[in-house]
Amino acid sequence: MNIGDVADLSGLPAKTIRYYEDIGLVEPLRSSNGYRSFRQSDVHKLAFLARARALGFTIEDCRSLLKLYADTDRASAEVKQIAEEHLDRIDSKIAELTEMRATLSHLVDACAGDHRPDCPILADLAMEQKAGSISKASG
Amino acid sequence: MNIGDVADLSGLPAKTIRYYEDIGLVEPLRSSNGYRSFRQSDVHKLAFLARARALGFTIEDCRSLLKLYADTDRASAEVKQIAEEHLDRIDSKIAELTEMRATLSHLVDACAGDHRPDCPILADLAMEQKAGSISKASG
DNA sequence: TGTTGACCTTCCAGTAACTGGAGGCCCTAT
DNA sequence: ATAGGGCCTCCAGTTACTGGAAGGTCAACA
């Protein structure tokens, strides 16, 4: 199977598949004309990668997961740990974004958004650290 | 003021401040010894940047916001628009992460996480597109 | 006066995970 | 023969920094 077919099947761009080969995630064969030749197992692996990436696992996570997937004797605990760590990262990110959202939404609501120059958003951004003791206290 | 002092005041690493100069966000003066010499207005600007970046505005957003900030005649609507677009991006990101979180958390809950090899997480990741018509339908 | 040591400088390279593009070969159809 | 599409490699760019090497500057101290 050529890269275009595999791209269609896995949902990954051909560029990305080549990249995944570069970094050693897949190792397709080569045809005599130099074209990459993908086996069914390669397609399966790429679909696995597409799914894991869509769930936000990093490439290095994916590498670990693929190893664990290939090892039929692995303990599910190992996989679960990777997933739980990822879940924690997701939770942190959501919390961070939610806080940003709250602040920003507050500012947006406070801004008239008209032709006049007064803008609470800029005012907040420009807010000076009056006390001086605020910013670098516990860095 | 030297870069170290400004770093302390703004909360930004010196490296980052140099980078901001590289990309034209600040233009500190230079002392005779070649050291960067920051005015109060530079410090103010950097604090503005630190705050905006903490709220997740991109560098290009920051560039626009700084321009608008410098222009005392701007309409608050312009600022509000940037902020609202950013708010939308945040909302999308939160939605995406929340969906990931739900799926992943479901899988983690389903996984025993013990010494046995059965693992619903890997099973899901490896899930084959049986129908074949699923993946590339509306690309 | 010499020498630490902290602070500053520039420049280069690397991060994560691709993406875009140039230049060129391969294959099929007309 | 020629047109087109698919494939190849290699290089560069993306975002927003961050780390490190090699070296200049400055204040303090013996």
JSON list of N, CA, C and O in Angstrom, two decimals, chain B residues 96-125:
[
{"chain": "B", "resi": 96, "resn": "GLU", "atom": "N", "xyz": [-12.57, 21.09, 23.69]},
{"chain": "B", "resi": 96, "resn": "GLU", "atom": "CA", "xyz": [-11.79, 19.98, 23.15]},
{"chain": "B", "resi": 96, "resn": "GLU", "atom": "C", "xyz": [-11.20, 19.14, 24.28]},
{"chain": "B", "resi": 96, "resn": "GLU", "atom": "O", "xyz": [-11.29, 17.91, 24.28]},
{"chain": "B", "resi": 97, "resn": "LEU", "atom": "N", "xyz": [-10.61, 19.84, 25.23]},
{"chain": "B", "resi": 97, "resn": "LEU", "atom": "CA", "xyz": [-9.98, 19.13, 26.35]},
{"chain": "B", "resi": 97, "resn": "LEU", "atom": "C", "xyz": [-11.01, 18.39, 27.19]},
{"chain": "B", "resi": 97, "resn": "LEU", "atom": "O", "xyz": [-10.76, 17.29, 27.68]},
{"chain": "B", "resi": 98, "resn": "THR", "atom": "N", "xyz": [-12.16, 19.01, 27.34]},
{"chain": "B", "resi": 98, "resn": "THR", "atom": "CA", "xyz": [-13.20, 18.38, 28.15]},
{"chain": "B", "resi": 98, "resn": "THR", "atom": "C", "xyz": [-13.68, 17.08, 27.51]},
{"chain": "B", "resi": 98, "resn": "THR", "atom": "O", "xyz": [-13.92, 16.08, 28.19]},
{"chain": "B", "resi": 99, "resn": "GLU", "atom": "N", "xyz": [-13.75, 17.12, 26.19]},
{"chain": "B", "resi": 99, "resn": "GLU", "atom": "CA", "xyz": [-14.16, 15.90, 25.49]},
{"chain": "B", "resi": 99, "resn": "GLU", "atom": "C", "xyz": [-13.10, 14.81, 25.62]},
{"chain": "B", "resi": 99, "resn": "GLU", "atom": "O", "xyz": [-13.40, 13.65, 25.90]},
{"chain": "B", "resi": 100, "resn": "MET", "atom": "N", "xyz": [-11.85, 15.21, 25.42]},
{"chain": "B", "resi": 100, "resn": "MET", "atom": "CA", "xyz": [-10.73, 14.27, 25.62]},
{"chain": "B", "resi": 100, "resn": "MET", "atom": "C", "xyz": [-10.81, 13.66, 27.01]},
{"chain": "B", "resi": 100, "resn": "MET", "atom": "O", "xyz": [-10.67, 12.47, 27.21]},
{"chain": "B", "resi": 101, "resn": "ARG", "atom": "N", "xyz": [-11.00, 14.56, 27.96]},
{"chain": "B", "resi": 101, "resn": "ARG", "atom": "CA", "xyz": [-11.01, 14.16, 29.37]},
{"chain": "B", "resi": 101, "resn": "ARG", "atom": "C", "xyz": [-12.07, 13.10, 29.61]},
{"chain": "B", "resi": 101, "resn": "ARG", "atom": "O", "xyz": [-11.84, 12.11, 30.29]},
{"chain": "B", "resi": 102, "resn": "ALA", "atom": "N", "xyz": [-13.25, 13.33, 29.05]},
{"chain": "B", "resi": 102, "resn": "ALA", "atom": "CA", "xyz": [-14.36, 12.41, 29.26]},
{"chain": "B", "resi": 102, "resn": "ALA", "atom": "C", "xyz": [-14.02, 11.03, 28.72]},
{"chain": "B", "resi": 102, "resn": "ALA", "atom": "O", "xyz": [-14.18, 10.01, 29.40]},
{"chain": "B", "resi": 103, "resn": "THR", "atom": "N", "xyz": [-13.54, 11.02, 27.48]},
{"chain": "B", "resi": 103, "resn": "THR", "atom": "CA", "xyz": [-13.19, 9.74, 26.86]},
{"chain": "B", "resi": 103, "resn": "THR", "atom": "C", "xyz": [-12.11, 9.01, 27.64]},
{"chain": "B", "resi": 103, "resn": "THR", "atom": "O", "xyz": [-12.22, 7.83, 27.96]},
{"chain": "B", "resi": 104, "resn": "LEU", "atom": "N", "xyz": [-11.08, 9.76, 27.96]},
{"chain": "B", "resi": 104, "resn": "LEU", "atom": "CA", "xyz": [-9.93, 9.15, 28.61]},
{"chain": "B", "resi": 104, "resn": "LEU", "atom": "C", "xyz": [-10.30, 8.67, 30.01]},
{"chain": "B", "resi": 104, "resn": "LEU", "atom": "O", "xyz": [-9.89, 7.58, 30.44]},
{"chain": "B", "resi": 105, "resn": "SER", "atom": "N", "xyz": [-11.06, 9.48, 30.69]},
{"chain": "B", "resi": 105, "resn": "SER", "atom": "CA", "xyz": [-11.43, 9.14, 32.06]},
{"chain": "B", "resi": 105, "resn": "SER", "atom": "C", "xyz": [-12.30, 7.88, 32.07]},
{"chain": "B", "resi": 105, "resn": "SER", "atom": "O", "xyz": [-12.19, 7.01, 32.93]},
{"chain": "B", "resi": 106, "resn": "HIS", "atom": "N", "xyz": [-13.14, 7.78, 31.07]},
{"chain": "B", "resi": 106, "resn": "HIS", "atom": "CA", "xyz": [-13.97, 6.59, 30.89]},
{"chain": "B", "resi": 106, "resn": "HIS", "atom": "C", "xyz": [-13.08, 5.35, 30.74]},
{"chain": "B", "resi": 106, "resn": "HIS", "atom": "O", "xyz": [-13.29, 4.32, 31.36]},
{"chain": "B", "resi": 107, "resn": "LEU", "atom": "N", "xyz": [-12.06, 5.51, 29.89]},
{"chain": "B", "resi": 107, "resn": "LEU", "atom": "CA", "xyz": [-11.16, 4.38, 29.65]},
{"chain": "B", "resi": 107, "resn": "LEU", "atom": "C", "xyz": [-10.36, 4.02, 30.89]},
{"chain": "B", "resi": 107, "resn": "LEU", "atom": "O", "xyz": [-10.17, 2.84, 31.21]},
{"chain": "B", "resi": 108, "resn": "VAL", "atom": "N", "xyz": [-9.90, 5.05, 31.58]},
{"chain": "B", "resi": 108, "resn": "VAL", "atom": "CA", "xyz": [-9.10, 4.80, 32.78]},
{"chain": "B", "resi": 108, "resn": "VAL", "atom": "C", "xyz": [-9.95, 4.07, 33.83]},
{"chain": "B", "resi": 108, "resn": "VAL", "atom": "O", "xyz": [-9.49, 3.14, 34.48]},
{"chain": "B", "resi": 109, "resn": "ASP", "atom": "N", "xyz": [-11.20, 4.50, 33.94]},
{"chain": "B", "resi": 109, "resn": "ASP", "atom": "CA", "xyz": [-12.08, 3.84, 34.90]},
{"chain": "B", "resi": 109, "resn": "ASP", "atom": "C", "xyz": [-12.31, 2.36, 34.55]},
{"chain": "B", "resi": 109, "resn": "ASP", "atom": "O", "xyz": [-12.44, 1.52, 35.43]},
{"chain": "B", "resi": 110, "resn": "ALA", "atom": "N", "xyz": [-12.33, 2.12, 33.24]},
{"chain": "B", "resi": 110, "resn": "ALA", "atom": "CA", "xyz": [-12.62, 0.75, 32.80]},
{"chain": "B", "resi": 110, "resn": "ALA", "atom": "C", "xyz": [-11.40, -0.17, 32.94]},
{"chain": "B", "resi": 110, "resn": "ALA", "atom": "O", "xyz": [-11.52, -1.39, 32.87]},
{"chain": "B", "resi": 111, "resn": "CYS", "atom": "N", "xyz": [-10.24, 0.44, 33.14]},
{"chain": "B", "resi": 111, "resn": "CYS", "atom": "CA", "xyz": [-9.01, -0.36, 33.19]},
{"chain": "B", "resi": 111, "resn": "CYS", "atom": "C", "xyz": [-8.70, -0.78, 34.62]},
{"chain": "B", "resi": 111, "resn": "CYS", "atom": "O", "xyz": [-8.63, 0.05, 35.53]},
{"chain": "B", "resi": 112, "resn": "ALA", "atom": "N", "xyz": [-8.51, -2.07, 34.80]},
{"chain": "B", "resi": 112, "resn": "ALA", "atom": "CA", "xyz": [-8.24, -2.60, 36.14]},
{"chain": "B", "resi": 112, "resn": "ALA", "atom": "C", "xyz": [-6.95, -2.02, 36.72]},
{"chain": "B", "resi": 112, "resn": "ALA", "atom": "O", "xyz": [-6.83, -1.81, 37.92]},
{"chain": "B", "resi": 113, "resn": "GLY", "atom": "N", "xyz": [-5.98, -1.81, 35.83]},
{"chain": "B", "resi": 113, "resn": "GLY", "atom": "CA", "xyz": [-4.71, -1.28, 36.31]},
{"chain": "B", "resi": 113, "resn": "GLY", "atom": "C", "xyz": [-3.97, -2.24, 37.21]},
{"chain": "B", "resi": 113, "resn": "GLY", "atom": "O", "xyz": [-3.38, -1.86, 38.21]},
{"chain": "B", "resi": 114, "resn": "ASP", "atom": "N", "xyz": [-4.04, -3.50, 36.86]},
{"chain": "B", "resi": 114, "resn": "ASP", "atom": "CA", "xyz": [-3.35, -4.50, 37.68]},
{"chain": "B", "resi": 114, "resn": "ASP", "atom": "C", "xyz": [-2.25, -5.17, 36.88]},
{"chain": "B", "resi": 114, "resn": "ASP", "atom": "O", "xyz": [-1.81, -4.66, 35.86]},
{"chain": "B", "resi": 115, "resn": "HIS", "atom": "N", "xyz": [-1.83, -6.35, 37.35]},
{"chain": "B", "resi": 115, "resn": "HIS", "atom": "CA", "xyz": [-0.71, -7.04, 36.71]},
{"chain": "B", "resi": 115, "resn": "HIS", "atom": "C", "xyz": [-1.14, -7.81, 35.46]},
{"chain": "B", "resi": 115, "resn": "HIS", "atom": "O", "xyz": [-0.31, -8.33, 34.73]},
{"chain": "B", "resi": 116, "resn": "ARG", "atom": "N", "xyz": [-2.45, -7.88, 35.25]},
{"chain": "B", "resi": 116, "resn": "ARG", "atom": "CA", "xyz": [-2.91, -8.64, 34.09]},
{"chain": "B", "resi": 116, "resn": "ARG", "atom": "C", "xyz": [-2.82, -7.81, 32.81]},
{"chain": "B", "resi": 116, "resn": "ARG", "atom": "O", "xyz": [-2.82, -6.58, 32.86]},
{"chain": "B", "resi": 117, "resn": "PRO", "atom": "N", "xyz": [-2.74, -8.49, 31.69]},
{"chain": "B", "resi": 117, "resn": "PRO", "atom": "CA", "xyz": [-2.50, -7.77, 30.42]},
{"chain": "B", "resi": 117, "resn": "PRO", "atom": "C", "xyz": [-3.73, -7.12, 29.79]},
{"chain": "B", "resi": 117, "resn": "PRO", "atom": "O", "xyz": [-3.58, -6.21, 28.99]},
{"chain": "B", "resi": 118, "resn": "ASP", "atom": "N", "xyz": [-4.91, -7.56, 30.15]},
{"chain": "B", "resi": 118, "resn": "ASP", "atom": "CA", "xyz": [-6.11, -7.00, 29.52]},
{"chain": "B", "resi": 118, "resn": "ASP", "atom": "C", "xyz": [-6.21, -5.52, 29.81]},
{"chain": "B", "resi": 118, "resn": "ASP", "atom": "O", "xyz": [-6.20, -5.10, 30.95]},
{"chain": "B", "resi": 119, "resn": "CYS", "atom": "N", "xyz": [-6.36, -4.72, 28.74]},
{"chain": "B", "resi": 119, "resn": "CYS", "atom": "CA", "xyz": [-6.39, -3.28, 28.97]},
{"chain": "B", "resi": 119, "resn": "CYS", "atom": "C", "xyz": [-7.35, -2.59, 28.01]},
{"chain": "B", "resi": 119, "resn": "CYS", "atom": "O", "xyz": [-7.09, -2.50, 26.81]},
{"chain": "B", "resi": 120, "resn": "PRO", "atom": "N", "xyz": [-8.45, -2.09, 28.54]},
{"chain": "B", "resi": 120, "resn": "PRO", "atom": "CA", "xyz": [-9.44, -1.41, 27.69]},
{"chain": "B", "resi": 120, "resn": "PRO", "atom": "C", "xyz": [-8.87, -0.17, 27.02]},
{"chain": "B", "resi": 120, "resn": "PRO", "atom": "O", "xyz": [-9.35, 0.25, 25.96]},
{"chain": "B", "resi": 121, "resn": "ILE", "atom": "N", "xyz": [-7.88, 0.44, 27.64]},
{"chain": "B", "resi": 121, "resn": "ILE", "atom": "CA", "xyz": [-7.30, 1.65, 27.06]},
{"chain": "B", "resi": 121, "resn": "ILE", "atom": "C", "xyz": [-6.63, 1.31, 25.73]},
{"chain": "B", "resi": 121, "resn": "ILE", "atom": "O", "xyz": [-6.92, 1.91, 24.69]},
{"chain": "B", "resi": 122, "resn": "LEU", "atom": "N", "xyz": [-5.74, 0.32, 25.78]},
{"chain": "B", "resi": 122, "resn": "LEU", "atom": "CA", "xyz": [-5.08, -0.10, 24.54]},
{"chain": "B", "resi": 122, "resn": "LEU", "atom": "C", "xyz": [-6.10, -0.65, 23.55]},
{"chain": "B", "resi": 122, "resn": "LEU", "atom": "O", "xyz": [-5.98, -0.41, 22.35]},
{"chain": "B", "resi": 123, "resn": "ALA", "atom": "N", "xyz": [-7.07, -1.34, 24.06]},
{"chain": "B", "resi": 123, "resn": "ALA", "atom": "CA", "xyz": [-8.09, -1.90, 23.16]},
{"chain": "B", "resi": 123, "resn": "ALA", "atom": "C", "xyz": [-8.79, -0.79, 22.40]},
{"chain": "B", "resi": 123, "resn": "ALA", "atom": "O", "xyz": [-9.01, -0.88, 21.19]},
{"chain": "B", "resi": 124, "resn": "ASP", "atom": "N", "xyz": [-9.09, 0.28, 23.10]},
{"chain": "B", "resi": 124, "resn": "ASP", "atom": "CA", "xyz": [-9.75, 1.41, 22.43]},
{"chain": "B", "resi": 124, "resn": "ASP", "atom": "C", "xyz": [-8.83, 2.07, 21.41]},
{"chain": "B", "resi": 124, "resn": "ASP", "atom": "O", "xyz": [-9.22, 2.37, 20.29]},
{"chain": "B", "resi": 125, "resn": "LEU", "atom": "N", "xyz": [-7.60, 2.30, 21.82]},
{"chain": "B", "resi": 125, "resn": "LEU", "atom": "CA", "xyz": [-6.65, 2.96, 20.91]},
{"chain": "B", "resi": 125, "resn": "LEU", "atom": "C", "xyz": [-6.46, 2.12, 19.65]},
{"chain": "B", "resi": 125, "resn": "LEU", "atom": "O", "xyz": [-6.30, 2.67, 18.56]}
]
